[in-house]
PDB file of C-alpha atoms and ligand atoms in Angstrom:
ATOM      1  CA  UNK A 691       6.704-141.266 110.923  1.00  0.00           C
ATOM      2  CA  UNK A 692       5.261-140.951 114.420  1.00  0.00           C
ATOM      3  CA  UNK A 693       1.530-141.125 115.102  1.00  0.00           C
ATOM      4  CA  UNK A 694       0.603-138.979 118.111  1.00  0.00           C
ATOM      5  CA  UNK A 695      -2.608-138.184 119.930  1.00  0.00           C
ATOM      6  CA  UNK A 696      -1.716-135.360 122.346  1.00  0.00           C
ATOM      7  CA  UNK A 697      -0.531-131.812 121.743  1.00  0.00           C
ATOM      8  CA  UNK A 698       2.309-132.146 124.280  1.00  0.00           C
ATOM      9  CA  UNK A 699       3.821-135.357 122.865  1.00  0.00           C
ATOM     10  CA  UNK A 700       3.613-133.890 119.359  1.00  0.00           C
ATOM     11  CA  UNK A 701       5.516-130.727 120.337  1.00  0.00           C
ATOM     12  CA  UNK A 702       8.125-132.913 122.066  1.00  0.00           C
ATOM     13  CA  UNK A 703       9.095-134.394 118.681  1.00  0.00           C
ATOM     14  CA  UNK A 704       9.825-131.093 116.885  1.00  0.00           C
ATOM     15  CA  UNK A 705      13.131-130.079 115.351  1.00  0.00           C
ATOM     16  CA  UNK A 706      13.583-126.850 113.333  1.00  0.00           C
ATOM     17  CA  UNK A 707      10.700-125.061 111.614  1.00  0.00           C
ATOM     18  CA  UNK A 708       7.307-126.730 111.879  1.00  0.00           C
ATOM     19  CA  UNK A 709       4.712-126.821 109.107  1.00  0.00           C
ATOM     20  CA  UNK A 710       1.136-127.948 109.757  1.00  0.00           C
ATOM     21  CA  UNK A 711      -1.388-129.300 107.271  1.00  0.00           C
ATOM     22  CA  UNK A 712      -4.743-129.535 109.086  1.00  0.00           C
ATOM     23  CA  UNK A 713      -7.045-132.185 107.579  1.00  0.00           C
ATOM     24  CA  UNK A 714     -10.205-134.170 108.162  1.00  0.00           C
ATOM     25  CA  UNK A 715      -8.349-137.271 106.951  1.00  0.00           C
ATOM     26  CA  UNK A 716      -9.283-139.873 104.338  1.00  0.00           C
ATOM     27  CA  UNK A 717      -6.378-138.738 102.234  1.00  0.00           C
ATOM     28  CA  UNK A 718      -6.563-138.499  98.476  1.00  0.00           C
ATOM     29  CA  UNK A 719      -3.914-137.654  95.918  1.00  0.00           C
ATOM     30  CA  UNK A 720      -4.545-133.920  96.497  1.00  0.00           C
ATOM     31  CA  UNK A 721      -3.616-134.175 100.195  1.00  0.00           C
ATOM     32  CA  UNK A 722      -0.470-136.113  99.292  1.00  0.00           C
ATOM     33  CA  UNK A 723       0.620-133.461  96.818  1.00  0.00           C
ATOM     34  CA  UNK A 724       0.031-130.716  99.404  1.00  0.00           C
ATOM     35  CA  UNK A 725       2.089-132.679 101.926  1.00  0.00           C
ATOM     36  CA  UNK A 726       4.872-132.793  99.317  1.00  0.00           C
ATOM     37  CA  UNK A 727       4.684-129.021  98.751  1.00  0.00           C
ATOM     38  CA  UNK A 728       4.751-128.211 102.480  1.00  0.00           C
ATOM     39  CA  UNK A 729       7.520-130.792 103.036  1.00  0.00           C
ATOM     40  CA  UNK A 730       9.872-128.583 101.021  1.00  0.00           C
ATOM     41  CA  UNK A 731       9.245-125.567 103.239  1.00  0.00           C
ATOM     42  CA  UNK A 732       9.710-126.914 106.767  1.00  0.00           C
ATOM     43  CA  UNK A 733      11.921-129.209 108.854  1.00  0.00           C
ATOM     44  CA  UNK A 734       9.134-130.970 110.764  1.00  0.00           C
ATOM     45  CA  UNK A 735       5.978-131.697 108.782  1.00  0.00           C
ATOM     46  CA  UNK A 736       2.911-132.288 110.958  1.00  0.00           C
ATOM     47  CA  UNK A 737      -0.402-133.405 109.483  1.00  0.00           C
ATOM     48  CA  UNK A 738      -3.396-133.274 111.793  1.00  0.00           C
ATOM     49  CA  UNK A 739      -6.182-135.768 111.219  1.00  0.00           C
ATOM     50  CA  UNK A 740      -9.321-134.856 113.118  1.00  0.00           C
ATOM     51  CA  UNK A 741     -12.916-135.214 111.925  1.00  0.00           C
ATOM     52  CA  UNK A 742     -14.038-132.132 113.808  1.00  0.00           C
ATOM     53  CA  UNK A 743     -17.609-132.681 115.020  1.00  0.00           C
ATOM     54  CA  UNK A 744     -18.345-128.987 115.618  1.00  0.00           C
ATOM     55  CA  UNK A 745     -18.021-127.964 111.960  1.00  0.00           C
ATOM     56  CA  UNK A 746     -20.607-130.433 110.628  1.00  0.00           C
ATOM     57  CA  UNK A 747     -23.972-128.708 110.802  1.00  0.00           C
ATOM     58  CA  UNK A 748     -25.581-131.920 109.499  1.00  0.00           C
ATOM     59  CA  UNK A 749     -25.025-134.903 111.862  1.00  0.00           C
ATOM     60  CA  UNK A 750     -25.702-137.283 108.948  1.00  0.00           C
ATOM     61  CA  UNK A 751     -22.800-135.733 107.026  1.00  0.00           C
ATOM     62  CA  UNK A 752     -20.512-136.149 110.074  1.00  0.00           C
ATOM     63  CA  UNK A 753     -21.475-139.830 110.415  1.00  0.00           C
ATOM     64  CA  UNK A 754     -21.031-140.463 106.692  1.00  0.00           C
ATOM     65  CA  UNK A 755     -17.639-138.725 106.494  1.00  0.00           C
ATOM     66  CA  UNK A 756     -15.155-141.449 105.397  1.00  0.00           C
ATOM     67  CA  UNK A 757     -12.543-142.505 107.957  1.00  0.00           C
ATOM     68  CA  UNK A 758      -9.619-144.955 107.743  1.00  0.00           C
ATOM     69  CA  UNK A 759      -6.677-144.082 109.969  1.00  0.00           C
ATOM     70  CA  UNK A 760      -4.599-147.128 109.023  1.00  0.00           C
ATOM     71  CA  UNK A 761      -4.764-146.288 105.356  1.00  0.00           C
ATOM     72  CA  UNK A 762      -4.111-142.597 106.154  1.00  0.00           C
ATOM     73  CA  UNK A 763      -1.019-143.490 108.238  1.00  0.00           C
ATOM     74  CA  UNK A 764       0.444-145.511 105.397  1.00  0.00           C
ATOM     75  CA  UNK A 765      -0.192-142.787 102.858  1.00  0.00           C
ATOM     76  CA  UNK A 766       1.178-140.005 105.086  1.00  0.00           C
ATOM     77  CA  UNK A 767       4.298-142.055 105.891  1.00  0.00           C
ATOM     78  CA  UNK A 768       4.925-142.500 102.169  1.00  0.00           C
ATOM     79  CA  UNK A 769       4.505-138.760 101.566  1.00  0.00           C
ATOM     80  CA  UNK A 770       7.311-137.779 103.941  1.00  0.00           C
ATOM     81  CA  UNK A 771       5.178-136.660 106.879  1.00  0.00           C
ATOM     82  CA  UNK A 772       7.091-136.629 110.186  1.00  0.00           C
ATOM     83  CA  UNK A 773       4.147-136.626 112.577  1.00  0.00           C
ATOM     84  CA  UNK A 774       0.537-137.638 112.030  1.00  0.00           C
ATOM     85  CA  UNK A 775      -1.383-136.007 114.886  1.00  0.00           C
ATOM     86  CA  UNK A 776      -4.702-137.838 115.392  1.00  0.00           C
ATOM     87  CA  UNK A 777      -6.203-136.511 118.633  1.00  0.00           C
ATOM     88  CA  UNK A 778      -9.367-137.676 120.366  1.00  0.00           C
ATOM     89  CA  UNK A 779     -12.376-135.384 120.771  1.00  0.00           C
ATOM     90  CA  UNK A 780     -11.431-135.247 124.459  1.00  0.00           C
ATOM     91  CA  UNK A 781      -7.900-133.976 123.680  1.00  0.00           C
ATOM     92  CA  UNK A 782      -9.292-131.176 121.520  1.00  0.00           C
ATOM     93  CA  UNK A 783     -12.508-130.294 123.328  1.00  0.00           C
ATOM     94  CA  UNK A 784     -12.030-131.759 126.828  1.00  0.00           C
ATOM     95  CA  UNK A 785     -11.691-129.634 129.937  1.00  0.00           C
ATOM     96  CA  UNK A 786     -13.746-126.478 130.338  1.00  0.00           C
ATOM     97  CA  UNK A 787     -14.135-125.831 126.584  1.00  0.00           C
ATOM     98  CA  UNK A 788     -16.587-122.923 126.721  1.00  0.00           C
ATOM     99  CA  UNK A 789     -14.636-120.739 124.302  1.00  0.00           C
ATOM    100  CA  UNK A 790     -15.472-120.494 120.620  1.00  0.00           C
ATOM    101  CA  UNK A 791     -13.995-118.358 117.852  1.00  0.00           C
ATOM    102  CA  UNK A 792     -16.407-116.488 115.608  1.00  0.00           C
ATOM    103  CA  UNK A 793     -15.150-114.589 112.588  1.00  0.00           C
ATOM    104  CA  UNK A 794     -17.787-112.108 111.455  1.00  0.00           C
ATOM    105  CA  UNK A 795     -18.622-110.458 108.116  1.00  0.00           C
ATOM    106  CA  UNK A 796     -16.667-112.732 105.771  1.00  0.00           C
ATOM    107  CA  UNK A 797     -18.778-115.628 107.074  1.00  0.00           C
ATOM    108  CA  UNK A 798     -22.187-114.072 106.259  1.00  0.00           C
ATOM    109  CA  UNK A 799     -22.701-115.467 102.757  1.00  0.00           C
ATOM    110  CA  UNK A 800     -22.221-118.693 100.832  1.00  0.00           C
ATOM    111  CA  UNK A 801     -20.969-121.495 103.139  1.00  0.00           C
ATOM    112  CA  UNK A 802     -21.734-119.367 106.212  1.00  0.00           C
ATOM    113  CA  UNK A 803     -25.353-118.891 105.098  1.00  0.00           C
ATOM    114  CA  UNK A 804     -25.912-122.492 104.002  1.00  0.00           C
ATOM    115  CA  UNK A 805     -24.080-124.211 106.866  1.00  0.00           C
ATOM    116  CA  UNK A 806     -25.028-122.354 110.065  1.00  0.00           C
ATOM    117  CA  UNK A 807     -22.343-122.744 112.727  1.00  0.00           C
ATOM    118  CA  UNK A 808     -19.838-124.296 110.294  1.00  0.00           C
ATOM    119  CA  UNK A 809     -17.253-121.516 110.436  1.00  0.00           C
ATOM    120  CA  UNK A 810     -17.409-121.205 114.225  1.00  0.00           C
ATOM    121  CA  UNK A 811     -16.509-124.909 114.304  1.00  0.00           C
ATOM    122  CA  UNK A 812     -13.686-124.453 111.783  1.00  0.00           C
ATOM    123  CA  UNK A 813     -12.205-121.293 113.356  1.00  0.00           C
ATOM    124  CA  UNK A 814     -12.410-122.783 116.853  1.00  0.00           C
ATOM    125  CA  UNK A 815     -10.712-126.055 115.961  1.00  0.00           C
ATOM    126  CA  UNK A 816      -7.984-124.350 113.915  1.00  0.00           C
ATOM    127  CA  UNK A 817      -7.328-121.881 116.775  1.00  0.00           C
ATOM    128  CA  UNK A 818      -6.987-124.892 119.100  1.00  0.00           C
ATOM    129  CA  UNK A 819      -4.613-126.621 116.652  1.00  0.00           C
ATOM    130  CA  UNK A 820      -2.552-123.431 116.328  1.00  0.00           C
ATOM    131  CA  UNK A 821      -2.379-122.881 120.098  1.00  0.00           C
ATOM    132  CA  UNK A 822      -1.697-126.543 120.872  1.00  0.00           C
ATOM    133  CA  UNK A 823       0.768-127.313 118.070  1.00  0.00           C
ATOM    134  CA  UNK A 824       2.380-123.857 117.583  1.00  0.00           C
ATOM    135  CA  UNK A 825       3.605-124.332 114.013  1.00  0.00           C
ATOM    136  CA  UNK A 826       5.506-121.606 112.141  1.00  0.00           C
ATOM    137  CA  UNK A 827       3.367-122.136 109.048  1.00  0.00           C
ATOM    138  CA  UNK A 828       0.079-123.788 108.127  1.00  0.00           C
ATOM    139  CA  UNK A 829      -1.284-124.752 104.735  1.00  0.00           C
ATOM    140  CA  UNK A 830      -4.904-124.398 103.574  1.00  0.00           C
ATOM    141  CA  UNK A 831      -6.320-125.126 100.133  1.00  0.00           C
ATOM    142  CA  UNK A 832      -7.885-122.647  97.750  1.00  0.00           C
ATOM    143  CA  UNK A 833     -10.683-125.159  97.156  1.00  0.00           C
ATOM    144  CA  UNK A 834     -12.226-123.998 100.443  1.00  0.00           C
ATOM    145  CA  UNK A 835     -11.928-120.369  99.363  1.00  0.00           C
ATOM    146  CA  UNK A 836     -14.131-118.857 102.045  1.00  0.00           C
ATOM    147  CA  UNK A 837     -12.475-120.974 104.745  1.00  0.00           C
ATOM    148  CA  UNK A 838      -9.087-119.639 103.619  1.00  0.00           C
ATOM    149  CA  UNK A 839     -10.263-116.028 103.954  1.00  0.00           C
ATOM    150  CA  UNK A 840     -11.870-116.759 107.351  1.00  0.00           C
ATOM    151  CA  UNK A 841      -8.724-118.439 108.684  1.00  0.00           C
ATOM    152  CA  UNK A 842      -6.433-115.673 107.405  1.00  0.00           C
ATOM    153  CA  UNK A 843      -8.604-113.149 109.291  1.00  0.00           C
ATOM    154  CA  UNK A 844      -8.628-115.305 112.436  1.00  0.00           C
ATOM    155  CA  UNK A 845      -4.827-115.779 112.342  1.00  0.00           C
ATOM    156  CA  UNK A 846      -4.222-112.067 111.947  1.00  0.00           C
ATOM    157  CA  UNK A 847      -6.855-110.922 114.491  1.00  0.00           C
ATOM    158  CA  UNK A 848      -5.686-113.342 117.182  1.00  0.00           C
ATOM    159  CA  UNK A 849      -2.021-112.472 116.434  1.00  0.00           C
ATOM    160  CA  UNK A 850      -0.950-116.047 115.805  1.00  0.00           C
ATOM    161  CA  UNK A 851       2.645-115.792 114.535  1.00  0.00           C
ATOM    162  CA  UNK A 852       1.887-118.323 111.817  1.00  0.00           C
ATOM    163  CA  UNK A 853       2.377-117.928 108.072  1.00  0.00           C
ATOM    164  CA  UNK A 854      -0.638-119.078 106.062  1.00  0.00           C
ATOM    165  CA  UNK A 855       0.485-120.912 102.942  1.00  0.00           C
ATOM    166  CA  UNK A 856      -2.138-121.248 100.195  1.00  0.00           C
ATOM    167  CA  UNK A 857      -2.366-124.477  98.239  1.00  0.00           C
ATOM    168  CA  UNK A 858      -3.922-124.732  94.775  1.00  0.00           C
ATOM    169  CA  UNK A 859      -7.146-126.591  93.978  1.00  0.00           C
ATOM    170  CA  UNK A 860      -6.016-130.043  92.814  1.00  0.00           C
ATOM    171  CA  UNK A 861      -8.067-131.568  89.991  1.00  0.00           C
ATOM    172  CA  UNK A 862      -8.421-134.899  88.246  1.00  0.00           C
ATOM    173  CA  UNK A 863      -7.257-134.705  84.607  1.00  0.00           C
ATOM    174  CA  UNK A 864     -10.930-134.211  83.559  1.00  0.00           C
ATOM    175  CA  UNK A 865     -11.368-131.241  85.933  1.00  0.00           C
ATOM    176  CA  UNK A 866     -13.154-132.762  88.942  1.00  0.00           C
ATOM    177  CA  UNK A 867     -11.794-131.090  92.088  1.00  0.00           C
ATOM    178  CA  UNK A 868     -10.361-133.693  94.454  1.00  0.00           C
ATOM    179  CA  UNK A 869     -12.348-134.157  97.647  1.00  0.00           C
ATOM    180  CA  UNK A 870     -12.611-136.902 100.241  1.00  0.00           C
ATOM    181  CA  UNK A 871     -16.338-136.893  99.481  1.00  0.00           C
ATOM    182  CA  UNK A 872     -15.732-138.029  95.871  1.00  0.00           C
ATOM    183  CA  UNK A 873     -15.449-141.654  97.034  1.00  0.00           C
ATOM    184  CA  UNK A 874     -19.177-141.513  97.783  1.00  0.00           C
ATOM    185  CA  UNK A 875     -20.044-140.608  94.174  1.00  0.00           C
ATOM    186  CA  UNK A 876     -20.870-143.568  91.954  1.00  0.00           C
ATOM    187  CA  UNK A 877     -19.710-143.447  88.334  1.00  0.00           C
ATOM    188  CA  UNK A 878     -22.908-141.684  87.209  1.00  0.00           C
ATOM    189  CA  UNK A 879     -22.630-139.270  90.143  1.00  0.00           C
ATOM    190  CA  UNK A 880     -19.049-138.539  89.169  1.00  0.00           C
ATOM    191  CA  UNK A 881     -20.137-137.837  85.589  1.00  0.00           C
ATOM    192  CA  UNK A 882     -22.835-135.430  86.854  1.00  0.00           C
ATOM    193  CA  UNK A 883     -20.351-133.728  89.214  1.00  0.00           C
ATOM    194  CA  UNK A 884     -18.122-132.818  86.260  1.00  0.00           C
ATOM    195  CA  UNK A 885     -20.726-130.202  85.310  1.00  0.00           C
ATOM    196  CA  UNK A 886     -19.411-128.042  88.174  1.00  0.00           C
ATOM    197  CA  UNK A 887     -15.821-127.671  86.951  1.00  0.00           C
ATOM    198  CA  UNK A 888     -17.009-127.526  83.350  1.00  0.00           C
ATOM    199  CA  UNK A 889     -19.244-124.542  84.175  1.00  0.00           C
ATOM    200  CA  UNK A 890     -16.457-122.812  86.106  1.00  0.00           C
ATOM    201  CA  UNK A 891     -14.014-123.283  83.228  1.00  0.00           C
ATOM    202  CA  UNK A 892     -16.548-121.927  80.718  1.00  0.00           C
ATOM    203  CA  UNK A 893     -17.012-118.840  82.910  1.00  0.00           C
ATOM    204  CA  UNK A 894     -13.214-118.497  83.154  1.00  0.00           C
ATOM    205  CA  UNK A 895     -13.000-118.485  79.367  1.00  0.00           C
ATOM    206  CA  UNK A 896     -15.594-115.703  79.301  1.00  0.00           C
ATOM    207  CA  UNK A 897     -13.429-113.731  81.747  1.00  0.00           C
ATOM    208  CA  UNK A 898     -10.373-114.312  79.562  1.00  0.00           C
ATOM    209  CA  UNK A 899     -12.439-112.898  76.686  1.00  0.00           C
ATOM    210  CA  UNK A 900     -13.289-109.749  78.701  1.00  0.00           C
ATOM    211  CA  UNK A 901     -16.610-110.605  80.418  1.00  0.00           C
ATOM    212  CA  UNK A 902     -16.782-109.203  83.955  1.00  0.00           C
ATOM    213  CA  UNK A 903     -20.489-109.086  84.786  1.00  0.00           C
ATOM    214  CA  UNK A 904     -21.244-111.279  87.761  1.00  0.00           C
ATOM    215  CA  UNK A 905     -24.697-112.249  86.571  1.00  0.00           C
ATOM    216  CA  UNK A 906     -23.341-113.465  83.217  1.00  0.00           C
ATOM    217  CA  UNK A 907     -20.633-115.558  84.861  1.00  0.00           C
ATOM    218  CA  UNK A 908     -23.054-116.985  87.423  1.00  0.00           C
ATOM    219  CA  UNK A 909     -25.574-117.773  84.663  1.00  0.00           C
ATOM    220  CA  UNK A 910     -22.941-119.723  82.706  1.00  0.00           C
ATOM    221  CA  UNK A 911     -22.180-121.916  85.711  1.00  0.00           C
ATOM    222  CA  UNK A 912     -25.883-122.153  86.591  1.00  0.00           C
ATOM    223  CA  UNK A 913     -26.689-123.532  83.119  1.00  0.00           C
ATOM    224  CA  UNK A 914     -23.986-126.159  83.394  1.00  0.00           C
ATOM    225  CA  UNK A 915     -25.197-127.425  86.793  1.00  0.00           C
ATOM    226  CA  UNK A 916     -28.934-127.081  86.258  1.00  0.00           C
ATOM    227  CA  UNK A 917     -29.536-130.802  86.861  1.00  0.00           C
ATOM    228  CA  UNK A 918     -27.827-130.665  90.296  1.00  0.00           C
ATOM    229  CA  UNK A 919     -29.295-129.445  93.552  1.00  0.00           C
ATOM    230  CA  UNK A 920     -27.654-126.014  93.762  1.00  0.00           C
ATOM    231  CA  UNK A 921     -27.024-124.182  97.051  1.00  0.00           C
ATOM    232  CA  UNK A 922     -25.369-121.179  95.416  1.00  0.00           C
ATOM    233  CA  UNK A 923     -23.318-119.874  92.517  1.00  0.00           C
ATOM    234  CA  UNK A 924     -21.764-116.534  93.484  1.00  0.00           C
ATOM    235  CA  UNK A 925     -19.160-114.083  92.337  1.00  0.00           C
ATOM    236  CA  UNK A 926     -17.769-112.671  95.600  1.00  0.00           C
ATOM    237  CA  UNK A 927     -15.012-110.296  96.628  1.00  0.00           C
ATOM    238  CA  UNK A 928     -11.962-112.090  98.026  1.00  0.00           C
ATOM    239  CA  UNK A 929     -11.673-109.306 100.612  1.00  0.00           C
ATOM    240  CA  UNK A 930     -15.202-109.239 101.999  1.00  0.00           C
ATOM    241  CA  UNK A 931     -16.613-112.563 100.740  1.00  0.00           C
ATOM    242  CA  UNK A 932     -19.743-110.597  99.793  1.00  0.00           C
ATOM    243  CA  UNK A 933     -21.340-110.899  96.333  1.00  0.00           C
ATOM    244  CA  UNK A 934     -20.137-108.341  93.788  1.00  0.00           C
ATOM    245  CA  UNK A 935     -21.832-107.277  90.544  1.00  0.00           C
ATOM    246  CA  UNK A 936     -18.643-106.888  88.511  1.00  0.00           C
ATOM    247  CA  UNK A 937     -15.228-108.419  88.381  1.00  0.00           C
ATOM    248  CA  UNK A 938     -13.443-105.210  89.350  1.00  0.00           C
ATOM    249  CA  UNK A 939     -11.313-106.563  92.220  1.00  0.00           C
ATOM    250  CA  UNK A 940      -9.796-109.940  93.237  1.00  0.00           C
ATOM    251  CA  UNK A 941     -12.750-112.295  93.455  1.00  0.00           C
ATOM    252  CA  UNK A 942     -13.923-115.872  93.552  1.00  0.00           C
ATOM    253  CA  UNK A 943     -16.638-117.554  91.505  1.00  0.00           C
ATOM    254  CA  UNK A 944     -17.826-120.141  94.015  1.00  0.00           C
ATOM    255  CA  UNK A 945     -20.267-123.026  93.754  1.00  0.00           C
ATOM    256  CA  UNK A 946     -21.898-125.421  96.202  1.00  0.00           C
ATOM    257  CA  UNK A 947     -24.172-128.124  94.819  1.00  0.00           C
ATOM    258  CA  UNK A 948     -25.244-131.622  95.721  1.00  0.00           C
ATOM    259  CA  UNK A 949     -24.973-134.635  93.447  1.00  0.00           C
ATOM    260  CA  UNK A 950     -27.172-137.532  94.593  1.00  0.00           C
ATOM    261  CA  UNK A 951     -27.155-136.085  98.124  1.00  0.00           C
ATOM    262  CA  UNK A 952     -23.367-135.539  98.240  1.00  0.00           C
ATOM    263  CA  UNK A 953     -22.523-131.884  98.745  1.00  0.00           C
ATOM    264  CA  UNK A 954     -19.569-130.603  96.718  1.00  0.00           C
ATOM    265  CA  UNK A 955     -17.903-127.196  96.559  1.00  0.00           C
ATOM    266  CA  UNK A 956     -15.586-125.795  93.927  1.00  0.00           C
ATOM    267  CA  UNK A 957     -14.412-122.418  92.681  1.00  0.00           C
ATOM    268  CA  UNK A 958     -12.168-120.435  90.397  1.00  0.00           C
ATOM    269  CA  UNK A 959     -10.346-117.507  92.003  1.00  0.00           C
ATOM    270  CA  UNK A 960      -9.561-114.441  89.967  1.00  0.00           C
ATOM    271  CA  UNK A 961      -6.199-113.056  91.030  1.00  0.00           C
ATOM    272  CA  UNK A 962      -5.367-109.548  89.878  1.00  0.00           C
ATOM    273  CA  UNK A 963      -2.263-109.629  87.717  1.00  0.00           C
ATOM    274  CA  UNK A 964      -1.056-106.714  85.577  1.00  0.00           C
ATOM    275  CA  UNK A 965      -4.329-104.855  86.008  1.00  0.00           C
ATOM    276  CA  UNK A 966      -6.682-107.607  84.990  1.00  0.00           C
ATOM    277  CA  UNK A 967      -8.310-110.727  86.448  1.00  0.00           C
ATOM    278  CA  UNK A 968      -6.558-114.044  85.809  1.00  0.00           C
ATOM    279  CA  UNK A 969      -8.555-117.197  86.507  1.00  0.00           C
ATOM    280  CA  UNK A 970      -6.819-119.725  88.743  1.00  0.00           C
ATOM    281  CA  UNK A 971      -8.247-123.053  87.617  1.00  0.00           C
ATOM    282  CA  UNK A 972      -5.922-124.925  89.998  1.00  0.00           C
ATOM    283  CA  UNK A 973      -3.548-127.702  89.021  1.00  0.00           C
ATOM    284  CA  UNK A 974      -4.380-130.971  87.283  1.00  0.00           C
ATOM    285  CA  UNK A 975      -3.049-134.297  88.523  1.00  0.00           C
ATOM    286  CA  UNK A 976      -1.391-135.041  85.214  1.00  0.00           C
ATOM    287  CA  UNK A 977       0.534-131.730  85.466  1.00  0.00           C
ATOM    288  CA  UNK A 978       1.388-132.083  89.132  1.00  0.00           C
ATOM    289  CA  UNK A 979       4.389-134.351  88.718  1.00  0.00           C
ATOM    290  CA  UNK A 980       6.148-131.350  87.199  1.00  0.00           C
ATOM    291  CA  UNK A 981       5.017-128.937  89.938  1.00  0.00           C
ATOM    292  CA  UNK A 982       7.902-128.428  92.307  1.00  0.00           C
ATOM    293  CA  UNK A 983       6.859-125.258  94.056  1.00  0.00           C
ATOM    294  CA  UNK A 984       3.630-123.506  94.915  1.00  0.00           C
ATOM    295  CA  UNK A 985       2.111-121.543  92.048  1.00  0.00           C
TER     296      UNK A 985
HETATM  297  O1  PAF B2150     -10.623-128.005 105.410  1.00  0.00           O
HETATM  298  C1  PAF B2150     -10.641-128.895 106.281  1.00  0.00           C
HETATM  299  O2  PAF B2150     -10.256-130.027 106.025  1.00  0.00           O
HETATM  300  C2  PAF B2150     -11.141-128.557 107.675  1.00  0.00           C
HETATM  301  O3  PAF B2150     -12.120-127.573 107.648  1.00  0.00           O
HETATM  302  C3  PAF B2150     -10.015-128.152 108.655  1.00  0.00           C
HETATM  303  C4  PAF B2150      -9.285-126.909 108.196  1.00  0.00           C
HETATM  304  C5  PAF B2150      -9.027-129.307 108.771  1.00  0.00           C
HETATM  305  C6  PAF B2150     -10.583-127.866 110.040  1.00  0.00           C
HETATM  306  O4  PAF B2150     -11.188-129.004 110.600  1.00  0.00           O
END
């Protein structure tokens, strides 16, 4: 595996189709599994590692974001990555850098409302990665559901000829969604955080049993996470990312809540299959060894 820091040297190493997994680094098992899934689809697998300062609306959160490039290089090498692209802030934002990318509408609610400026930072950095690295495909996780919808819109609007590949939410066997932030949870924090996935799974069971009212589903999750500091629990359309009253179209039940000051997000998407909503709870680490292709 090569570790690069400029767009030009990275492109110089390509052979065949190029797949990109953009990341903020501090890899966990979920990243490694996604690398494995993308590995099967492309000839050159590039993973970008860049803690993008412009998407952190809270400077404290940016400073506290875990970083360890040596550990990340070892893990990525073991996962079959060809190129780990770890640029400097200067490489990404140097030069004139007075252009930003703002995706409107789908960014109004949820993360967009609670993290002002966040999606401009995300869309801008991903547009720069796309323009600088020019992959044929790029993978984003369903865990960041709103980000996925924002980046699909950006890719299509700006006519990037790049296929967006969706990756499932990856969970610990007990349901906790994997996140680089989980390392900051102590064991009691981890226990408290489990209330998020538990609430989402209870709501999913209600949907399986025929419940479709947004307020009922949100109330179920709300009860489960009542001891956390909740930013939002929302049933939203996957098309508009606006809250909806009923589960009558593809939707996401999304949560953001803090546990001991550590902000976590999680969701269950409801795909529309054979005329009814099917909860996508993601994949569990103990099942993943048998997962050979994307669900
Ligand atoms: O989801 C993330 O890790 C980041 O938002 C991304 C897509 C790498 C952009 O910095």
